[in-house]
CSV table of C-alpha atoms in Angstrom, one decimal:
chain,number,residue,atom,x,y,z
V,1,UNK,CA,83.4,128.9,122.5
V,2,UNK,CA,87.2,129.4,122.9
V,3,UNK,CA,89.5,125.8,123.5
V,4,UNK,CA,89.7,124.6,127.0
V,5,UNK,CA,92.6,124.6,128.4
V,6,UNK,CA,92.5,120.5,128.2
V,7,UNK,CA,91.7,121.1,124.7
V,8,UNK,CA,94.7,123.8,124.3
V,9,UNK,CA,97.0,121.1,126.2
V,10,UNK,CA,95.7,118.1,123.8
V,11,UNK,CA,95.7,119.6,120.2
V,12,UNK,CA,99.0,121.8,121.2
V,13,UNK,CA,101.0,120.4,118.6
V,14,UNK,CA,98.2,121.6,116.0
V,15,UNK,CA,98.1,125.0,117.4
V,16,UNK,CA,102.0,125.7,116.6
V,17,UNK,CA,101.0,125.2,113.0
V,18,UNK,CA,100.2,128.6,111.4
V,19,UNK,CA,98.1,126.6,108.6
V,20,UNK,CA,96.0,125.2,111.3
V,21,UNK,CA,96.0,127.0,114.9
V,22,UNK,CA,93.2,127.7,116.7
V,23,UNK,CA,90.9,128.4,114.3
V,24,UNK,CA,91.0,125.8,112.7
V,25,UNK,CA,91.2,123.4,115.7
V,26,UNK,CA,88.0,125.3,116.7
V,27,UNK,CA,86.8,124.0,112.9
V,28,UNK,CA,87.4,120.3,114.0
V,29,UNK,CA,85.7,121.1,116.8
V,30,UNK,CA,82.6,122.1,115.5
V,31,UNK,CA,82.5,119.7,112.4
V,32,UNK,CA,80.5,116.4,112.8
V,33,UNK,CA,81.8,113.6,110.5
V,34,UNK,CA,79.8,110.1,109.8
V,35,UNK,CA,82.7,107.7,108.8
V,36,UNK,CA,80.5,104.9,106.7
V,37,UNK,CA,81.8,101.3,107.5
V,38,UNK,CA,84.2,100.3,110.6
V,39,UNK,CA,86.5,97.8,108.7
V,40,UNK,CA,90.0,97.7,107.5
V,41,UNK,CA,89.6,100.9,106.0
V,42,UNK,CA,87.5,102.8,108.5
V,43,UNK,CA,88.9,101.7,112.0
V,44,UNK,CA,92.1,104.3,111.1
V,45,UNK,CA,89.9,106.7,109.5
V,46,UNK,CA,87.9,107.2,112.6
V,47,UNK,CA,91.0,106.7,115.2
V,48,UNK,CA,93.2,110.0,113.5
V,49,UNK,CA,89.5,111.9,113.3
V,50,UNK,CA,89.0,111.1,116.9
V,51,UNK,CA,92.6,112.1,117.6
V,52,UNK,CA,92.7,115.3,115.2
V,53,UNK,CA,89.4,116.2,117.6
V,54,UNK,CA,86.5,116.0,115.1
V,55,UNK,CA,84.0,116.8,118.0
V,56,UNK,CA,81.1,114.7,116.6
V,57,UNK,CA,82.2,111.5,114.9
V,58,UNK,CA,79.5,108.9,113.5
V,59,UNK,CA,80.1,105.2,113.0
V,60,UNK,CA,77.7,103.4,111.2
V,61,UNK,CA,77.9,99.8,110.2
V,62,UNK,CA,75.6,96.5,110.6
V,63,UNK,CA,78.3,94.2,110.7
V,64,UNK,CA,79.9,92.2,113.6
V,65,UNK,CA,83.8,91.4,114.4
V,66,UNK,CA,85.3,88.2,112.7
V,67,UNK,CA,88.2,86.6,113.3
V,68,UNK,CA,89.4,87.4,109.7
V,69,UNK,CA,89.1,91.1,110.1
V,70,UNK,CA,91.8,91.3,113.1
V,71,UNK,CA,94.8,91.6,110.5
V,72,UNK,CA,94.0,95.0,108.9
V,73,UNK,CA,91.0,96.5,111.3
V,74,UNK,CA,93.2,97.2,114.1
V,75,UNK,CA,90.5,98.4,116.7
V,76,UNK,CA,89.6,94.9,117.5
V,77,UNK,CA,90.6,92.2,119.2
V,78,UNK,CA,90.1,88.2,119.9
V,79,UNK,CA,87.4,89.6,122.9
V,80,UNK,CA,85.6,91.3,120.6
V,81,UNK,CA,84.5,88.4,117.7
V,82,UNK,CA,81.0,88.1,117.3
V,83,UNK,CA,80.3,91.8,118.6
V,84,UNK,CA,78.8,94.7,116.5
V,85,UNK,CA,81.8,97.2,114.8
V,86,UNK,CA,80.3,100.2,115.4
V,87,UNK,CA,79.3,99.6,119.0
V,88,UNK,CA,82.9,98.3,120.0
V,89,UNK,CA,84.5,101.0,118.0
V,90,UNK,CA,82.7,103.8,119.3
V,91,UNK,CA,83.6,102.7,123.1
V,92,UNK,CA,87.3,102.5,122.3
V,93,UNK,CA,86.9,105.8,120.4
V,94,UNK,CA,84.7,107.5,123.1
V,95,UNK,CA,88.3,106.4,125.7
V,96,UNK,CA,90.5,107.6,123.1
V,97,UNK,CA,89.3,111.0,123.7
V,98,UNK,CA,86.5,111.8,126.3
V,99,UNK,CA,86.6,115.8,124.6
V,100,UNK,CA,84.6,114.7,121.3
V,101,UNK,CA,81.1,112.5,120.9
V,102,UNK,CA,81.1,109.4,119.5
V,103,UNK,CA,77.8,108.1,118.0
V,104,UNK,CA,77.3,104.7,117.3
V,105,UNK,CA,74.8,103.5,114.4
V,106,UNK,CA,74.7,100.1,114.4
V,107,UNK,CA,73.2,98.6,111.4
V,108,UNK,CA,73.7,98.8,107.4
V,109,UNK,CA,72.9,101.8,105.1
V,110,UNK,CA,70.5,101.5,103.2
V,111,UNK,CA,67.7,102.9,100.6
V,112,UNK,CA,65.2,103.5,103.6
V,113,UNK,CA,67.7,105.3,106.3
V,114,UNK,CA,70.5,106.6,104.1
V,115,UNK,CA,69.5,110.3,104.0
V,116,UNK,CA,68.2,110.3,107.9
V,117,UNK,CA,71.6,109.7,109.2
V,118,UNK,CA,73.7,111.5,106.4
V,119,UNK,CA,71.8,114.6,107.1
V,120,UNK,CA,72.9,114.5,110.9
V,121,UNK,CA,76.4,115.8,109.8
V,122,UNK,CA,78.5,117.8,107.7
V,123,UNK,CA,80.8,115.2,105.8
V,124,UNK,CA,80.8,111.6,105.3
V,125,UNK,CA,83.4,109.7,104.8
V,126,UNK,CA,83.2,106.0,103.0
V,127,UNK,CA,85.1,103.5,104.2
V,128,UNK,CA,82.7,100.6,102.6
V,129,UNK,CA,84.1,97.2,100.8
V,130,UNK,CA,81.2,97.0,98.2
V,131,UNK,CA,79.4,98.9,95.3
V,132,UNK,CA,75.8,98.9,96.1
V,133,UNK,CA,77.1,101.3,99.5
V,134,UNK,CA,79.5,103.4,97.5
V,135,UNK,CA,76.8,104.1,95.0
V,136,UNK,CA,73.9,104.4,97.7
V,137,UNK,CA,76.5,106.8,99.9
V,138,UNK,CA,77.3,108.5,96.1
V,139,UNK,CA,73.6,109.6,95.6
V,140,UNK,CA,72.5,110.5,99.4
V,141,UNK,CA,75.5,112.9,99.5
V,142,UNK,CA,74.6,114.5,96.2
V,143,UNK,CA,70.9,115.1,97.0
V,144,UNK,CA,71.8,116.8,100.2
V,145,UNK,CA,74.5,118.4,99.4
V,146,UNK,CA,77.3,116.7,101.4
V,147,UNK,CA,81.1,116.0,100.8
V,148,UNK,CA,82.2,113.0,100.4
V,149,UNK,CA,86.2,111.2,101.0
V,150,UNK,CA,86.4,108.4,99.7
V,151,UNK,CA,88.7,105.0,99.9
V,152,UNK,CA,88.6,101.8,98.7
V,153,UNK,CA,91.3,99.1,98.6
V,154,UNK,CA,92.4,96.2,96.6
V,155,UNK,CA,95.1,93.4,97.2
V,156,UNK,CA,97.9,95.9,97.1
V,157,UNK,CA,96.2,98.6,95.9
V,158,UNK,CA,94.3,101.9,96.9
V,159,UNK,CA,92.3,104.9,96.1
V,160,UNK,CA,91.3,108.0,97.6
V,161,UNK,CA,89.5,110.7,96.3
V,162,UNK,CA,86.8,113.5,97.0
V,163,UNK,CA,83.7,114.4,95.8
V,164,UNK,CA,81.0,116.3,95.6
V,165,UNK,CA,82.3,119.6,96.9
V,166,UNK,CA,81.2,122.9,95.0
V,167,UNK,CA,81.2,122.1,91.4
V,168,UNK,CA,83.2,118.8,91.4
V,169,UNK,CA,82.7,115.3,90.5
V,170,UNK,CA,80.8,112.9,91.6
V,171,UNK,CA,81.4,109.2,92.1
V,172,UNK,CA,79.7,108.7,89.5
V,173,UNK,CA,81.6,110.5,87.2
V,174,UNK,CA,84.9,108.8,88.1
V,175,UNK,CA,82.5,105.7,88.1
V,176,UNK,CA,79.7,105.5,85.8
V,177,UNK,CA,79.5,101.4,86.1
V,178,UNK,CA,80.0,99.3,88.7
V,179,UNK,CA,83.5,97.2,88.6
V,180,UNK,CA,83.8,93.8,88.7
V,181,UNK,CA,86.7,93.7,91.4
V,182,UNK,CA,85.8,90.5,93.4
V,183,UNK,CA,85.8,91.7,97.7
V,184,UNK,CA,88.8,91.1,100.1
V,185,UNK,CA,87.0,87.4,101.3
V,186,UNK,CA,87.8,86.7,97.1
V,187,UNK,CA,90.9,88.2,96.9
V,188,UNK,CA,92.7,89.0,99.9
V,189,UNK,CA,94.0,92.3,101.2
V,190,UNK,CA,97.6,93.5,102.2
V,191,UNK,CA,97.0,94.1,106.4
V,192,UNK,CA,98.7,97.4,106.4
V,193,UNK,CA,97.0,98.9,103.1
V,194,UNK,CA,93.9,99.9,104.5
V,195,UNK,CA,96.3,101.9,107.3
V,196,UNK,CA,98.0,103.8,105.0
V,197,UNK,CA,94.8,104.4,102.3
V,198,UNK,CA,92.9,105.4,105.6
V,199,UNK,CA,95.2,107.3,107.1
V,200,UNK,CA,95.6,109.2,103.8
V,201,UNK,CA,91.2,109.6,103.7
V,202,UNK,CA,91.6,111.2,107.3
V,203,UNK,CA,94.0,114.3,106.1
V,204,UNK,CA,91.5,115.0,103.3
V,205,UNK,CA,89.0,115.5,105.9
V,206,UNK,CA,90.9,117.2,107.9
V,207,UNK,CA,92.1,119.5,104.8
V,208,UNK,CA,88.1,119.8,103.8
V,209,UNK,CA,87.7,120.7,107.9
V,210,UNK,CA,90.1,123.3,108.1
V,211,UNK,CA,90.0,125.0,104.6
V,212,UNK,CA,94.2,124.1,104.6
V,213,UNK,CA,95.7,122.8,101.2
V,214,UNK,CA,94.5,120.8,98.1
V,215,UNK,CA,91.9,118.7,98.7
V,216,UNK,CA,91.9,115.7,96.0
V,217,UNK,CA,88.6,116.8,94.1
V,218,UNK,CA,88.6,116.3,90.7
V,219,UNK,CA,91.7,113.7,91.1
V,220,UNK,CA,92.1,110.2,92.2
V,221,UNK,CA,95.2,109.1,94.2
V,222,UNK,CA,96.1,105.7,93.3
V,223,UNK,CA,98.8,103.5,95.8
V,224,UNK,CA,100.8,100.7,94.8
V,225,UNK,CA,101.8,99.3,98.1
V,226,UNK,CA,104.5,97.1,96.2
V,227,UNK,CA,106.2,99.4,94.6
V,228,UNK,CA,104.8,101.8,97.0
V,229,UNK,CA,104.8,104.7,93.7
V,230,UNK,CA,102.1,107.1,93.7
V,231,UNK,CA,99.8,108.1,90.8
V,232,UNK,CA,97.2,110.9,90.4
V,233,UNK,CA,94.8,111.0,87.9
V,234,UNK,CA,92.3,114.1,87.1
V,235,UNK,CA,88.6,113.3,86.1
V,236,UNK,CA,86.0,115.4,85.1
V,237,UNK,CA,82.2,116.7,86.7
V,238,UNK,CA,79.5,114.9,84.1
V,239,UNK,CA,76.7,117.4,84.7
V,240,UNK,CA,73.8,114.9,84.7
V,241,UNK,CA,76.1,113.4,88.1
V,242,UNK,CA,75.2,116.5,90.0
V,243,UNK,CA,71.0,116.0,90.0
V,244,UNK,CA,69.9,113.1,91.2
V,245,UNK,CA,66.3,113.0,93.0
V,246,UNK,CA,66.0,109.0,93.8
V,247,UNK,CA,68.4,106.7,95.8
V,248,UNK,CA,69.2,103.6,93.7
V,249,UNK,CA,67.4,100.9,94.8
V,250,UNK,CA,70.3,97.7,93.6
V,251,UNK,CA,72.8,98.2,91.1
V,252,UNK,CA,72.7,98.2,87.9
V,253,UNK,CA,74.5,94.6,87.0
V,254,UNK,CA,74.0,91.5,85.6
V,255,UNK,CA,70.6,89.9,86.9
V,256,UNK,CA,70.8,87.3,89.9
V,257,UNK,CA,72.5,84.1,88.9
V,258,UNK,CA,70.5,80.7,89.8
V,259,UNK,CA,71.5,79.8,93.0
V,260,UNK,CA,70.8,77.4,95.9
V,261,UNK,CA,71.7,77.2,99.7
V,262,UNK,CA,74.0,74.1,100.7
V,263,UNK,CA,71.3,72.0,102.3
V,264,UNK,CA,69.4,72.2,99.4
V,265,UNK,CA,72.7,70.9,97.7
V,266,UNK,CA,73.0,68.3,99.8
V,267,UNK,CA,69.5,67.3,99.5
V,268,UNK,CA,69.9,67.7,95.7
V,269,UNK,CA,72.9,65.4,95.7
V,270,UNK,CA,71.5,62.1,97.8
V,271,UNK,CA,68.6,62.8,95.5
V,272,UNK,CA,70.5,62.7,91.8
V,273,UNK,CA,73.9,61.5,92.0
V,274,UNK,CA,75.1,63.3,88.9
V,275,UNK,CA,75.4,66.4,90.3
V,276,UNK,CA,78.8,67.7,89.5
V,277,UNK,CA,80.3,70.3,92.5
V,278,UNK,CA,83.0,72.7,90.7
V,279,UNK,CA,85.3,74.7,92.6
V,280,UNK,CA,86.9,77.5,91.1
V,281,UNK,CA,88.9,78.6,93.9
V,282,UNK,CA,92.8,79.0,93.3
V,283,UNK,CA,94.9,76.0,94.2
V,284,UNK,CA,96.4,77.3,97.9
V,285,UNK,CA,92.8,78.4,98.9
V,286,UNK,CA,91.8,74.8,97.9
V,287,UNK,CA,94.4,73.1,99.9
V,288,UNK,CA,93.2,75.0,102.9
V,289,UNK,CA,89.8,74.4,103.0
V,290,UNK,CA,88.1,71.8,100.4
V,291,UNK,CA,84.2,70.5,100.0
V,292,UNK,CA,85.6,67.7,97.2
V,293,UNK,CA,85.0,68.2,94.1
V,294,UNK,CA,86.5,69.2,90.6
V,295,UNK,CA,88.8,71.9,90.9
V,296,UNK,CA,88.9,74.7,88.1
V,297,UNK,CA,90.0,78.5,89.1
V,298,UNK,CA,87.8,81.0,87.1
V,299,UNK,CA,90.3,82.3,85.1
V,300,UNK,CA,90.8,78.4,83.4
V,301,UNK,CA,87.0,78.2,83.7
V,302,UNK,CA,86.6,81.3,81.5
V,303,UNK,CA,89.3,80.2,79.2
V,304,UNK,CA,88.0,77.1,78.7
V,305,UNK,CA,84.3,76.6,79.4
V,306,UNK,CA,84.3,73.6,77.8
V,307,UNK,CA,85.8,71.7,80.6
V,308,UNK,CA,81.7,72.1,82.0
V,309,UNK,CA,79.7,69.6,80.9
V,310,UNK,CA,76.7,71.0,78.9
V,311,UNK,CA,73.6,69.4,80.4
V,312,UNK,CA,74.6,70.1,84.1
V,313,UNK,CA,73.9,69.1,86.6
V,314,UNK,CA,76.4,71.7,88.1
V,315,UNK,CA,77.0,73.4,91.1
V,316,UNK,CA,80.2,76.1,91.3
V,317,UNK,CA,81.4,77.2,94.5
V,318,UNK,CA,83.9,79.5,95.6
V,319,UNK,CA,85.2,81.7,99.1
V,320,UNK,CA,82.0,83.5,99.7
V,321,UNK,CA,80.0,83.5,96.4
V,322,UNK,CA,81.6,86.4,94.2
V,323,UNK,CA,83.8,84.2,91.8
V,324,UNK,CA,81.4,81.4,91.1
V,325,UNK,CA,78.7,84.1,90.6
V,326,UNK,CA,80.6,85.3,87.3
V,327,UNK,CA,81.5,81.8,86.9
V,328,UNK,CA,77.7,80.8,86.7
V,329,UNK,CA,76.5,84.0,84.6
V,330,UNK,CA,79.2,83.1,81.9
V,331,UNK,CA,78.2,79.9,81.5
V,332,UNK,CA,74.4,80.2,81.5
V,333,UNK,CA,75.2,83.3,78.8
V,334,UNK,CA,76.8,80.2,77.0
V,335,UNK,CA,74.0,77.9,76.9
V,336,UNK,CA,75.1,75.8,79.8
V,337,UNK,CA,71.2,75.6,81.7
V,338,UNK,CA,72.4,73.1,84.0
V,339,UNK,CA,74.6,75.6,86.3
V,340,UNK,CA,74.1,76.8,89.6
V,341,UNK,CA,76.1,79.0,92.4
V,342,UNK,CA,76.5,78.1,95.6
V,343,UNK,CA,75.2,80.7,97.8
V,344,UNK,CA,77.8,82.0,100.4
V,345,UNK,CA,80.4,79.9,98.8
V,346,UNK,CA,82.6,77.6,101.3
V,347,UNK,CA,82.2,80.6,104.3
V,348,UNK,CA,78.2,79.1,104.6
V,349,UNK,CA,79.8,75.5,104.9
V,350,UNK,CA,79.5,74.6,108.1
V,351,UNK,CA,83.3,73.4,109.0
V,352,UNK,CA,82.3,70.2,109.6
V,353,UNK,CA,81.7,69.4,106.5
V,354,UNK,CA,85.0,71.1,105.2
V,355,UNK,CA,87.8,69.0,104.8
């Protein structure tokens, strides 16, 4: 079907571009794009989609609006804490422009629905803060043939790439083992990186879209938001990338670390008053929020293990459970068999008990 004259009025400024015109609007039109994960990185990914006129645009994400997300994920606000992302962004989306669909999927990817909803569209686009989902979104794409844009952000710096288009890499390849890069609740984000990383994901889908340009497959873009200098680095398709037949069911790391809840802490600690509580926070996230304890920030603690008593009792906390996981698994590789991590770190503390 030809543009509508609302469409003609709406995407004008796309039109007067000979790279683009009405063919290619017609392209965005008739593309359907699932944007995986509406946080920092995907609330601008989907809001220039939505704008370009994508005329189906997925959301899917489990999670629900925080009060920490509202300095980078900028479709939010204060009325919307405690609300699923994907339902509130795809209303605000759908208002943004009534001439495209918005579909709303609101819970986590995973193993069992991954390739269900990926098949629905033409592209995905992943906009996820952690491994297992880049690696799951990695392998779905691959078996069914999908493109992928990827993102991915950390404290002041960012990625973007694409795969798995034609002969081209895979995730994998760029990727073969997962990092150990501790997640923004560890180690804080820049608010406006995630606008300009995702901002940069939405041209390559528009570029894939539209067949206009030099899609980044085969080469990474790295960001320095600092100096704000540009990289690119070129990577190679590892054949054995291109043919996988089973999603991953977890990642392949280090085994789960002993841990317990903080109730069972608490219970623990009326119980045996030996048990040491270890905190390997950083100083200024201490001084914000404390549960007592000794204070020790990982990179001291990996230094200098010796500061943890042998024979335990111990229990490490941190944020939200990353830091004092690797805190944990070092020591127990060290013959400390007294160690335990605090599951959910200081963010599963009730505040109440925080001082």
């Amino acid at each position: 079907m030809p543009l509508t004259p609302a469409e003609q009025s709406r995407y004008s400024r796309h039109l007067l571009l000979p790279e683009i015109g009405t063919a290619g609007q017609e392209r965005l039109r008739n593309a359907r794009v699932l944007v995986v994960g509406a946080g920092g990185l995907g609330c601008p990914v989907l809001q220039y989609l939505v704008a370009a006129g994508i005329g189906t645009v997925g959301i899917v994400d489990g999670d629900t609006v925080a009060d920490s997300n509202l300095h980078r994920q900028i479709l939010f606000g204060p009325a919307d804490l405690g609300q699923s992302k994907a339902s509130v962004a795809a209303t605000r989306l759908q208002a943004q422009n009534p001439l495209i669909q918005v579909q709303s999927h609101p819970t986590f990817l995973t193993r069992d629905n991954a390739l269900d909803l990926l098949r629905q569209y033409d592209l995905i686009v992943d906009g996820s803060d952690n491994f297992a989902t880049r690696y799951l979104v990695n392998d779905a794409c691959v078996q069914l043939e999908k493109p992928l844009v990827f993102g991915s952000i950390y404290r002041f710096e960012g990625q973007v790439s694409v795969f798995n288009v034609g002969d081209g890499p895979t995730y994998r390849c760029l990727y073969p083992d997962p990092s150990d890069l501790p997640a923004c609740a560890e180690s804080g984000v820049l608010g406006v990186l995630p606008g300009i990383v995702g901002c940069l994901m939405a041209n390559e889908v528009i570029k894939l879209v539209t067949g206009v340009g030099e899609p980044l497959i085969g080469r990474l873009l790295l960001l320095d938001a600092l100096t704000l200098q540009f990289q690119t680095v070129r990577f190679a398709t590892d054949p054995a990338n291109k043919h996988i037949t089973e999603l991953p069911a977890g990642l392949p790391v280090c085994p789960p670390v002993p841990s317990l809840s903080y109730a069972d802490y608490l219970t623990w600690k009326a119980r045996d008053e030996t048990v040491q509580l270890v905190d390997v926070r950083q100083p200024d996230e201490a001084a914000r929020r404390s549960l007592g304890g000794q204070l020790i920030p990982l990179p001291e603690l990996l230094a200098h293990p010796e500061q943890i008593p042998a024979n335990g009792p111990v229990v490490i906390h941190c944020q939200s459970g990353g830091r004092s996981q690797r805190a944990v698994s070092f020591l127990r590789e060290r013959g400390h068999t007294q160690v335990w991590n605090l599951t959910g770190g200081i963010d599963g503390v009730p505040l109440q008990d925080q001082a």
